[in-house]
Coordinates of C-alpha atoms in Angstrom, one line a residue:
Chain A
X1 CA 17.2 -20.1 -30.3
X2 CA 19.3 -20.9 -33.6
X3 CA 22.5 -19.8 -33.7
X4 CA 22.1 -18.3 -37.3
X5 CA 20.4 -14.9 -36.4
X6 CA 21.9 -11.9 -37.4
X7 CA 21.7 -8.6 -36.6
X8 CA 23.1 -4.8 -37.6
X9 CA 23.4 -1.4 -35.8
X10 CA 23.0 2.0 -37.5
X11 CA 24.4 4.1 -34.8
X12 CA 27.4 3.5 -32.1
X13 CA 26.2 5.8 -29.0
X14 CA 24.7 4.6 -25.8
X15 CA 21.9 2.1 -26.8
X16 CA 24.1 0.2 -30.2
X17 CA 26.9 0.2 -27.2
X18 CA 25.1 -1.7 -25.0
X19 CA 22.8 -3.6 -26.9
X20 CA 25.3 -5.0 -29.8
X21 CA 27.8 -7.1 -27.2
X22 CA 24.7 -8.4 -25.9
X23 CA 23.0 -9.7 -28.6
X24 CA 26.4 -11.1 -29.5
X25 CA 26.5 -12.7 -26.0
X26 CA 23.1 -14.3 -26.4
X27 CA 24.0 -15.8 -29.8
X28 CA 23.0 -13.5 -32.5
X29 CA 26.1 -12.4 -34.4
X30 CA 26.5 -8.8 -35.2
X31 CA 27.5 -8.4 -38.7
X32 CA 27.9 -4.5 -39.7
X33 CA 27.6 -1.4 -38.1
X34 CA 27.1 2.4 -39.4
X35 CA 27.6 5.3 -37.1
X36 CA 28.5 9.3 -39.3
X37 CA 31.3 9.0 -37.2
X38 CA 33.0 6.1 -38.1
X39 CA 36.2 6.3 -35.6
X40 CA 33.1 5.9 -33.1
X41 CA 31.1 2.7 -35.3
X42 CA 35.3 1.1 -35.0
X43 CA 35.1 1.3 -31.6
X44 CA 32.0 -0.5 -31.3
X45 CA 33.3 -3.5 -33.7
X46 CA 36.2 -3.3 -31.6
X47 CA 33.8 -5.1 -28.3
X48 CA 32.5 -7.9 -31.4
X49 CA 33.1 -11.2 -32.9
X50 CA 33.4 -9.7 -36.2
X51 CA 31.6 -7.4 -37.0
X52 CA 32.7 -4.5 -39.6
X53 CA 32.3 -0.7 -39.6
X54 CA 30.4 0.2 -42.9
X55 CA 31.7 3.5 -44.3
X56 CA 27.8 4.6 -45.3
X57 CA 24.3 3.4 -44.5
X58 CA 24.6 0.8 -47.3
X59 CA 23.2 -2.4 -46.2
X60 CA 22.3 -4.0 -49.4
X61 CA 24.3 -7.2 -49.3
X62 CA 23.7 -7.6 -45.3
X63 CA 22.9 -11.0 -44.3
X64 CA 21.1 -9.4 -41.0
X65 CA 17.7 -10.5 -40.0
X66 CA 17.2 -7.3 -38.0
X67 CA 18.9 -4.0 -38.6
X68 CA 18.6 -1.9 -35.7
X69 CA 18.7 2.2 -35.9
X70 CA 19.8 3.2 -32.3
X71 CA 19.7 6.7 -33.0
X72 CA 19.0 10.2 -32.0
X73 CA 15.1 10.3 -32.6
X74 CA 15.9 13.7 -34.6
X75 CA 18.0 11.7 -36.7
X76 CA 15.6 8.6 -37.4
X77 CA 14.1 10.2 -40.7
X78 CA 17.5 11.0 -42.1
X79 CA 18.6 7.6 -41.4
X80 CA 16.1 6.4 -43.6
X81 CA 15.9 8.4 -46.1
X82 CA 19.6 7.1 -46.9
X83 CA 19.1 3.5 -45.7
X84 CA 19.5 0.6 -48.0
X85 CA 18.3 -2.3 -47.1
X86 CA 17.5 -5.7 -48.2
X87 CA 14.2 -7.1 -48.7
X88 CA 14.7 -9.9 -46.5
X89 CA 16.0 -7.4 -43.2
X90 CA 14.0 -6.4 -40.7
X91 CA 14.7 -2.5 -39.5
X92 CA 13.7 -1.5 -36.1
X93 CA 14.3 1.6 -33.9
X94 CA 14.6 1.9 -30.3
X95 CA 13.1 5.3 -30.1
X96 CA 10.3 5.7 -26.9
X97 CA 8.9 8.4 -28.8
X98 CA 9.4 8.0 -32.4
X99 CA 5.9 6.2 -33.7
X100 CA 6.1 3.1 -36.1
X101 CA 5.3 4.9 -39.7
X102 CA 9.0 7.2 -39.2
X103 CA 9.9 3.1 -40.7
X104 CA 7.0 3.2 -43.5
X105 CA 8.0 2.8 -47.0
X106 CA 10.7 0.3 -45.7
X107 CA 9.4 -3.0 -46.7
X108 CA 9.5 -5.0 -43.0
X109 CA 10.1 -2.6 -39.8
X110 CA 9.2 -2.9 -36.2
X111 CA 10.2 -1.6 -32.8
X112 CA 12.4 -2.7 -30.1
X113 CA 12.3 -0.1 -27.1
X114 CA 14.5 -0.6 -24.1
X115 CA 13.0 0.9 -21.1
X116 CA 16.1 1.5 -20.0
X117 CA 19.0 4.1 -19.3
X118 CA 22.4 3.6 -20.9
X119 CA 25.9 4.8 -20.5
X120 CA 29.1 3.3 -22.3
X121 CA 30.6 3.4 -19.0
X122 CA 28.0 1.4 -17.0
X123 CA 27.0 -1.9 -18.4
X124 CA 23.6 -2.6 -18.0
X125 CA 21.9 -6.0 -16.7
X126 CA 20.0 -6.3 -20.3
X127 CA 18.1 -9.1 -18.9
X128 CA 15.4 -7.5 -16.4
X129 CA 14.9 -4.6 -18.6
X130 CA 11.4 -4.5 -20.4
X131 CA 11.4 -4.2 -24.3
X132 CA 8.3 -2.9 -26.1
X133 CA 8.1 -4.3 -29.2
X134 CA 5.8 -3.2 -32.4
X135 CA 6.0 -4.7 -36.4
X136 CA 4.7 -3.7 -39.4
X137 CA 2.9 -7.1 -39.5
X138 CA 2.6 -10.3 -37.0
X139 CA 5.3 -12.5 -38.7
X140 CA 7.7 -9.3 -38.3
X141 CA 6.7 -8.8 -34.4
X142 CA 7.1 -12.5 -34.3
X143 CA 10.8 -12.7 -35.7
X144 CA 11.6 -9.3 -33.6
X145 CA 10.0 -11.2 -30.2
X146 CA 12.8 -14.3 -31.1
X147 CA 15.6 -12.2 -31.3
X148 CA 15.0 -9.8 -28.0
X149 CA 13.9 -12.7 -26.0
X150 CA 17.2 -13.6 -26.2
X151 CA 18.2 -10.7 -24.5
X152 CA 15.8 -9.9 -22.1
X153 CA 12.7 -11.7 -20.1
X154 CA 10.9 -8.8 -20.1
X155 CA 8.8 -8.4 -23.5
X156 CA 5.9 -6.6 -24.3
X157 CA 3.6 -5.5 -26.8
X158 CA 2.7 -1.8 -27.0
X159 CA 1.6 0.9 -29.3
X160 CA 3.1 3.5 -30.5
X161 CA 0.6 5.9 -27.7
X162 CA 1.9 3.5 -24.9
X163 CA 5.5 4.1 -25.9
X164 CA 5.2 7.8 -25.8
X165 CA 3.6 7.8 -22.3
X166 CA 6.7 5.1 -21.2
X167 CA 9.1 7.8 -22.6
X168 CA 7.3 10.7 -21.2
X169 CA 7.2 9.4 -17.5
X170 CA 10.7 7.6 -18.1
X171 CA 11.7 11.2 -18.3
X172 CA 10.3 12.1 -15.1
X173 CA 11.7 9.0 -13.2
X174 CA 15.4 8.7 -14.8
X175 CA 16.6 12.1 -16.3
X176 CA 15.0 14.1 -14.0
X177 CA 15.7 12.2 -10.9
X178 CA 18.9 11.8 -11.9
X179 CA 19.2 15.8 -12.3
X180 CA 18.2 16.0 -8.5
X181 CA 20.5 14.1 -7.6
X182 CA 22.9 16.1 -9.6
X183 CA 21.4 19.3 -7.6
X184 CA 21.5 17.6 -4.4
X185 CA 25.2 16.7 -4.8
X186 CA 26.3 20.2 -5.6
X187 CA 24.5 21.6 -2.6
X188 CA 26.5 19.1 -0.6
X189 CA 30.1 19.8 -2.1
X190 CA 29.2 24.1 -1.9
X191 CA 28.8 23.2 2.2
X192 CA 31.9 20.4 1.6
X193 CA 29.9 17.5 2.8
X194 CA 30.0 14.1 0.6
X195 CA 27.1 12.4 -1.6
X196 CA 28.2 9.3 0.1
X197 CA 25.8 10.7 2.9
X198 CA 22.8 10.5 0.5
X199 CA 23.3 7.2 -0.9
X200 CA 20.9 5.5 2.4
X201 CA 18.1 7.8 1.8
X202 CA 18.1 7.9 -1.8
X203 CA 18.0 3.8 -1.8
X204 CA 14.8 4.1 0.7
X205 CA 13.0 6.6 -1.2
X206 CA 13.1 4.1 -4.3
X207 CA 12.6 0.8 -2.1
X208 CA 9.5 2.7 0.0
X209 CA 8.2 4.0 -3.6
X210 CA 8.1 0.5 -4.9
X211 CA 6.7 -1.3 -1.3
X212 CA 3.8 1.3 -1.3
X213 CA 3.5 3.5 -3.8
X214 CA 4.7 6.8 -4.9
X215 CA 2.0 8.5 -3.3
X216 CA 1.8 6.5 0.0
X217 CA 5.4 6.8 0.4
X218 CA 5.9 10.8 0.3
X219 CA 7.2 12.2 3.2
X220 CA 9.3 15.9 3.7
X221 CA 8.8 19.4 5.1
X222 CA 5.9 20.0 2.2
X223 CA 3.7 17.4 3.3
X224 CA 4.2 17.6 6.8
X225 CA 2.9 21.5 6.3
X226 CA 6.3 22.4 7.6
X227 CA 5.9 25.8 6.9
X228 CA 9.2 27.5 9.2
X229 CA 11.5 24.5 7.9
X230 CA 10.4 25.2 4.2
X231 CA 11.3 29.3 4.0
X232 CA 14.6 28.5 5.8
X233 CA 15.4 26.0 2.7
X234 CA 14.3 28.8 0.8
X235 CA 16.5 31.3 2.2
X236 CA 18.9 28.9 2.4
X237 CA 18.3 29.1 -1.7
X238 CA 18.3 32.9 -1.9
X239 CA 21.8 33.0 -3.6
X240 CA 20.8 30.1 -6.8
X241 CA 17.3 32.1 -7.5
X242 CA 16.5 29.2 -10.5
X243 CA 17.0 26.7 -7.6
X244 CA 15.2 28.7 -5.3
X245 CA 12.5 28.6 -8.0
X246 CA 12.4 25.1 -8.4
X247 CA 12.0 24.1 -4.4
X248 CA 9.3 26.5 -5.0
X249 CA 7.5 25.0 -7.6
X250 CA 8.0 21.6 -6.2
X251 CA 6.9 22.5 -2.8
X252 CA 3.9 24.2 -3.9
X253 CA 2.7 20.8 -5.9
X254 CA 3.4 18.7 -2.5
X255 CA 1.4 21.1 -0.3
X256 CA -1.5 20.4 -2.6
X257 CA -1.9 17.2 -1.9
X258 CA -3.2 15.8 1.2
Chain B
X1 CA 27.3 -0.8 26.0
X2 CA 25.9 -1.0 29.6
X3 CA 22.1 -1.7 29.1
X4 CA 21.1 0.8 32.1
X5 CA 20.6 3.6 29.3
X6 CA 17.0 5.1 29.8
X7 CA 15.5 7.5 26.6
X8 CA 12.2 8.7 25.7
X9 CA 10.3 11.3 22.8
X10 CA 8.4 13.9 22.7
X11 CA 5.9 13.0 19.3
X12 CA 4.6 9.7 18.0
X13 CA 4.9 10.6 14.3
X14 CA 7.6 8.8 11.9
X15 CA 10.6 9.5 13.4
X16 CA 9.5 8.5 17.3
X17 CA 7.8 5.2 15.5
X18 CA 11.2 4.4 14.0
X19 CA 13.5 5.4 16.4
X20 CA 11.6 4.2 19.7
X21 CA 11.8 0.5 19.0
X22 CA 15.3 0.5 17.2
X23 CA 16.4 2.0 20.6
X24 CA 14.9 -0.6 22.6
X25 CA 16.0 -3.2 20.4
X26 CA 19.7 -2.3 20.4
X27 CA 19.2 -2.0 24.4
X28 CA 18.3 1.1 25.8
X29 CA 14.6 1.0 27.4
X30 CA 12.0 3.5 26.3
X31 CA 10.5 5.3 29.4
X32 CA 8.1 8.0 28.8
X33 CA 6.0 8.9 24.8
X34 CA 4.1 12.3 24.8
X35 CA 2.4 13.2 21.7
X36 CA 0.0 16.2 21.7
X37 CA -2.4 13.6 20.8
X38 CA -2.4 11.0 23.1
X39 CA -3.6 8.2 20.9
X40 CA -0.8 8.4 18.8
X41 CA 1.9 8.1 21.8
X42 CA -0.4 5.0 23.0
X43 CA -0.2 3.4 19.8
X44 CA 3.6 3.6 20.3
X45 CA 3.7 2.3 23.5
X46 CA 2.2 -0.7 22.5
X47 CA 5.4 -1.2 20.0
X48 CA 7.6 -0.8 22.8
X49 CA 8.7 -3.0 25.9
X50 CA 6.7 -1.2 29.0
X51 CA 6.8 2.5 27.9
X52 CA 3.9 4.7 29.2
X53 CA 2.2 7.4 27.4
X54 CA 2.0 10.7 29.2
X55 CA -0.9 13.1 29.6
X56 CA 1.4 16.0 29.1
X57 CA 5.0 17.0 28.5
X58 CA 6.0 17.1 32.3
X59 CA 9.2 14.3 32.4
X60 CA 10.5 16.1 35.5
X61 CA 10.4 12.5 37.1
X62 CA 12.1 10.9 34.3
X63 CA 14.8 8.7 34.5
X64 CA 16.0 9.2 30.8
X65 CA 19.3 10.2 29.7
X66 CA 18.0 11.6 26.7
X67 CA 14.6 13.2 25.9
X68 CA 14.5 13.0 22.0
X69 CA 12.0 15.6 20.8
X70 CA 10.3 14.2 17.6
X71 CA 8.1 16.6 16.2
X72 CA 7.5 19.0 13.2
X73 CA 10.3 21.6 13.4
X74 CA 7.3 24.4 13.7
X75 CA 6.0 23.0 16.9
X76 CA 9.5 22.2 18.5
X77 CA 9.9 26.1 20.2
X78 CA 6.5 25.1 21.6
X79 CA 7.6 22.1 22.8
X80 CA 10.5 23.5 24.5
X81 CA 8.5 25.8 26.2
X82 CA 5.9 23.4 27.9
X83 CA 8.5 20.7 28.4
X84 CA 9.6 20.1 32.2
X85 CA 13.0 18.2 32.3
X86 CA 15.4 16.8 35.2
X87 CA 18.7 18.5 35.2
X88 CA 20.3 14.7 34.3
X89 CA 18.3 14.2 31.0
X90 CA 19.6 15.9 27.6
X91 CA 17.5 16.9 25.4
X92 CA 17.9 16.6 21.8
X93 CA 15.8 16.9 18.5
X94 CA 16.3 15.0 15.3
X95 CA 15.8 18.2 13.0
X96 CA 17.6 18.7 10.1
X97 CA 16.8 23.1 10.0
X98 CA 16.3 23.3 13.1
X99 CA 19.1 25.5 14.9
X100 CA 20.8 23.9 18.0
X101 CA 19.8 27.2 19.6
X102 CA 16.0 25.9 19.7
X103 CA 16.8 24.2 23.1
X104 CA 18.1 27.0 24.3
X105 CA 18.0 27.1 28.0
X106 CA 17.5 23.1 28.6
X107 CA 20.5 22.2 31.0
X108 CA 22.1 20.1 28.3
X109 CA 21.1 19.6 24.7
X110 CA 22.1 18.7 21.7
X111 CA 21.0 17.2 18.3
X112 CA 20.6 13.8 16.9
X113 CA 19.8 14.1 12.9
X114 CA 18.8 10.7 11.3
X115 CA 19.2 11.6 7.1
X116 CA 16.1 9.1 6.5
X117 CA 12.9 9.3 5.3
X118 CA 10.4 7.8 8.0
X119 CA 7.1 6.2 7.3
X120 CA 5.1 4.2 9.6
X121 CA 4.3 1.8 7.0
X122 CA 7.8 0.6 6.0
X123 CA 10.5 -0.6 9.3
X124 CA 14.1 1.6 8.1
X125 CA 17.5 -0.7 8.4
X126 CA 18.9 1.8 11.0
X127 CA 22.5 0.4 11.2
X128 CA 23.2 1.8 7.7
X129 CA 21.6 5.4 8.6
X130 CA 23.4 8.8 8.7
X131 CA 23.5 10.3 12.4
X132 CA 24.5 13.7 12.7
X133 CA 25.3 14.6 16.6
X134 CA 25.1 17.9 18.1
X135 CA 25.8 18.8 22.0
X136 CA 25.3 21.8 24.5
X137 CA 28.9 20.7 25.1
X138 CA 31.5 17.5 24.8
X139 CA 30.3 15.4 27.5
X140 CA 26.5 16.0 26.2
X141 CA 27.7 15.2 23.1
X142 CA 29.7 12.3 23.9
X143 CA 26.6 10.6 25.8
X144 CA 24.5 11.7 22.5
X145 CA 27.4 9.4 20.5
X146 CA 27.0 6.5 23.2
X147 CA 23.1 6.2 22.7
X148 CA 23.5 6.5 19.0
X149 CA 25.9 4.3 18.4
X150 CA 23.5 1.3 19.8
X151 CA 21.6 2.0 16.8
X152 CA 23.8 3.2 14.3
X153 CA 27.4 2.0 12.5
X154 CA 27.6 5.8 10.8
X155 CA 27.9 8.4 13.1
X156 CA 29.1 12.3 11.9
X157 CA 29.6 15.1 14.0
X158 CA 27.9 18.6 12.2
X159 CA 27.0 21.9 13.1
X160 CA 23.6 23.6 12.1
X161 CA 24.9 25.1 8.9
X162 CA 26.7 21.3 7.9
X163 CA 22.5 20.1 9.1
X164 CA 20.6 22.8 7.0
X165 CA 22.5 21.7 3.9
X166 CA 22.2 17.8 4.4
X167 CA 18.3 18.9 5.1
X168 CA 17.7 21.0 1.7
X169 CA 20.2 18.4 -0.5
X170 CA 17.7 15.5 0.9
X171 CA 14.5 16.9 0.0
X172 CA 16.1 17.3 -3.7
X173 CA 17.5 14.0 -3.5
X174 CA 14.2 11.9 -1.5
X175 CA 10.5 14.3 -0.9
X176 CA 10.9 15.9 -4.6
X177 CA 12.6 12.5 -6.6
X178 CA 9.7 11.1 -4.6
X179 CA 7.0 13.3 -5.8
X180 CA 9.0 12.7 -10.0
X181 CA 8.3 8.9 -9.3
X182 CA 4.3 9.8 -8.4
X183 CA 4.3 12.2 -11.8
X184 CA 6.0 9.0 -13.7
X185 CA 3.4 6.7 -11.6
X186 CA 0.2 8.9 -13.0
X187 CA 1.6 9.5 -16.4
X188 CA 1.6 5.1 -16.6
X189 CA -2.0 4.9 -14.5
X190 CA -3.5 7.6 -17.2
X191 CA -2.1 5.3 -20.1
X192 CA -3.4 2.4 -18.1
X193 CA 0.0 0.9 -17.8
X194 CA 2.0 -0.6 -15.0
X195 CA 4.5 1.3 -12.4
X196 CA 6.7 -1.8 -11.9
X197 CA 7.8 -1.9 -15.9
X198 CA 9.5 1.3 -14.5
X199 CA 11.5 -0.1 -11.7
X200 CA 14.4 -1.5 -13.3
X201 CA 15.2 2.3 -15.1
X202 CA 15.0 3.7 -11.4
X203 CA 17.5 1.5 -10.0
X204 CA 19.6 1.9 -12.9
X205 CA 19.3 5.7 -12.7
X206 CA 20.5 5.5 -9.1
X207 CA 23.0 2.8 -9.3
X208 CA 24.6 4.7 -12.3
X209 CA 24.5 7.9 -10.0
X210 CA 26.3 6.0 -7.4
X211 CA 28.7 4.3 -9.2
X212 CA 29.6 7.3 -11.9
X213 CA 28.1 10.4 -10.5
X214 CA 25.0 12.0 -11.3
X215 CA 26.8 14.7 -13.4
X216 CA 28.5 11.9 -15.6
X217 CA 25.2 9.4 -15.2
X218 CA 22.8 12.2 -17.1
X219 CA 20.7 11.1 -20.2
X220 CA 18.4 11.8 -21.9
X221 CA 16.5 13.1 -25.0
X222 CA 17.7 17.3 -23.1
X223 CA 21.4 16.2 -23.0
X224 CA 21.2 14.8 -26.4
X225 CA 19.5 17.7 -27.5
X226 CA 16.8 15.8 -29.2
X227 CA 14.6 18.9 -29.9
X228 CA 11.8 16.8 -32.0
X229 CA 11.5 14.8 -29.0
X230 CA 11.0 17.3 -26.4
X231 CA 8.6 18.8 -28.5
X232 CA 7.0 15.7 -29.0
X233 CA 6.7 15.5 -24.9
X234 CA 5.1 18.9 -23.8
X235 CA 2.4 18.1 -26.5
X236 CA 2.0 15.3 -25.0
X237 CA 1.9 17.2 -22.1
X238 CA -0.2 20.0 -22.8
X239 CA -3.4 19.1 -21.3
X240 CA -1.2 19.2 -18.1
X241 CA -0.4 22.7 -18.1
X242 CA 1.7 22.5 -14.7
X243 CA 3.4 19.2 -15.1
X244 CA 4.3 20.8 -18.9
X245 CA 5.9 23.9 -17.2
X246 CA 7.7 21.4 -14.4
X247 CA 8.9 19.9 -17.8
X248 CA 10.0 23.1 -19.8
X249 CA 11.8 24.2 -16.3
X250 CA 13.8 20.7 -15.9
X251 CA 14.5 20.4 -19.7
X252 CA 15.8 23.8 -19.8
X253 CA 18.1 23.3 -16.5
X254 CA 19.7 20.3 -18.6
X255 CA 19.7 21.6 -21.8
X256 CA 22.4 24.6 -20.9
X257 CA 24.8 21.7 -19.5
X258 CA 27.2 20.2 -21.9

């Protein structure tokens, strides 16, 4: 890996947050970032070498080989619109759903989607999370496969389809998840017990899913055809009827299956 | 802890097969297995030291201290009613809905709640497992605590009301997170793309949940607000009419929180 790579962010939430420091860490020096907030695009030079805060999405004279829009997907288009880039930068989003050609008319663009979760107050192991990577020709996938293999082991090729099916069942198994946990937790403090309690079984669940499989691994009242257990839980419900409503809906998909 | 404790289970399903053996590991023998299906309490036997399998639920010559009943929480009034007991043994059942007041008119009884999911296909690390205790009175319970505390570091004391909330906040938190993880798992199979690229993001999500808490860990295209997105999503969705509706119900849960 050459020292000299560069790189740029448009964008200074979650993903630019994490990603920027460790590109920086790997080697590849961060040069300027743009955020419409710029109070938040100074914070994020503020964890860099040297990089600068641009006041708009002006990249003209960037020295960047990749510039890197980590933004809102409903944002992407406007971002571009406005974008000024030189011939000789690469721009990439990071969007699971966005497809490739949101980047056409740019001369060289690509893809570089973290299958990953990301908080600025959790760092993330960047390592073991997989990147799919797309570009608008081979010696652009090429340059954008250098640059996130320093970053992470994990590197595939995909589609724009096969990125929208990552996204759609990342969905499923991170923000939804993470919203029953949310659910189960506020069940817990209304009865005054801690989450702490839930932190064994919740580890299982995702070490049994990943042993056997999702479907080999499901246990509960539903399955088991518990049918006394299950209207207690519901009754239990009766007072949150949109929670009530979604044990129901839940339950009925698990009794389906066998 | 003197090694002259005696136990012994009513059921052969994934909480006897668990339970049994960790029991006889940490030092208290295994007397007596009934399951309705006699097969079943055989196949247990065999994992234990010189258990037998009885023909029917008659442990009136038992030598047990504790009779753990095992079962479904439909069958355990059944149970109850067919069981024969010595006035020395305690029974207990390791429901999580199921009242104290099931054992009802047992000489002493009480309840032993492991929060775990059980499969006979994957060996639990019970030391790290959630007891919740329940006696007829203290010195019932006190024994109960004895005999768990062989097996487990994390013992609570709950009444039925603290049980039926730790119940209802674990299916959100294991069976349904379970059944997200087997949506996620088809979603990838239909796209004809791997599980494991997943597993990283699920460890994340529940690390971050842990560490934060799930309220503070949420992300996601909902909680940004990243309307194109979603849309983008339930089309994908839409020849999926239920898993679009589980969707549209979850989006709309997160999409009111701020």
């Amino acid at each position: 890996m050459p020292a000299s790579y560069k790189i740029s962010f448009v964008g200074a939430g979650n993903v630019a947050w994490n990603l920027a420091p460790a590109f920086e860490n790997a080697g590849i020096k961060v040069e300027e970032i743009y955020s419409r907030n710029k109070d938040h695009a100074q914070n994020l030079t503020h964890r860099l070498y040297d990089a600068i805060a641009l006041d708009c999405p002006d990249f003209s004279s960037s020295k960047s080989d990749v510039i890197v829009i980590a933004v809102p997907d409903d944002y992407i288009s406007e971002v571009v619109a406005q974008l000024q880039v030189p011939d000789h930068s690469i721009v990439v989003h990071t969007s699971g759903t966005a497809p490739l050609e949101v980047l056409d008319g740019i001369k060289q663009f690509g893809v570089m989607y973290p299958l990953q979760t990301f908080s600025k107050s959790k760092a993330v192991q960047l390592d073991n999370v997989p990147f799919f990577l797309e570009g608008s020709d081979e010696q652009v996938y090429e340059l954008i496969e250098i640059l996130v293999s320093a970053v992470s082991k994990h590197i595939y090729r995909a589609s724009s389809a096969d990125r929208l099916s990552l996204h759609v069942a990342a969905v499923f198994a991170c923000n939804f998840t993470n919203h029953l946990y949310g659910i189960s937790d506020n069940i817990l403090k209304q009865a005054n017990l801690p989450f702490d309690v839930l932190k064994p079984l919740i580890a299982e669940t995702m070490e049994k899913a990943f042993l056997l499989s999702p479907a080999e691994a499901q246990t509960g009242p539903a399955v088991r055809k518990d049918v006394k257990t299950l209207e207690k839980h519901l009754s239990y419900l009766s007072g949150q009827p949109a929670l009530k409503d979604l044990y129901k809906i839940l339950t009925k998909r698990l009794l389906r299956k066998e």
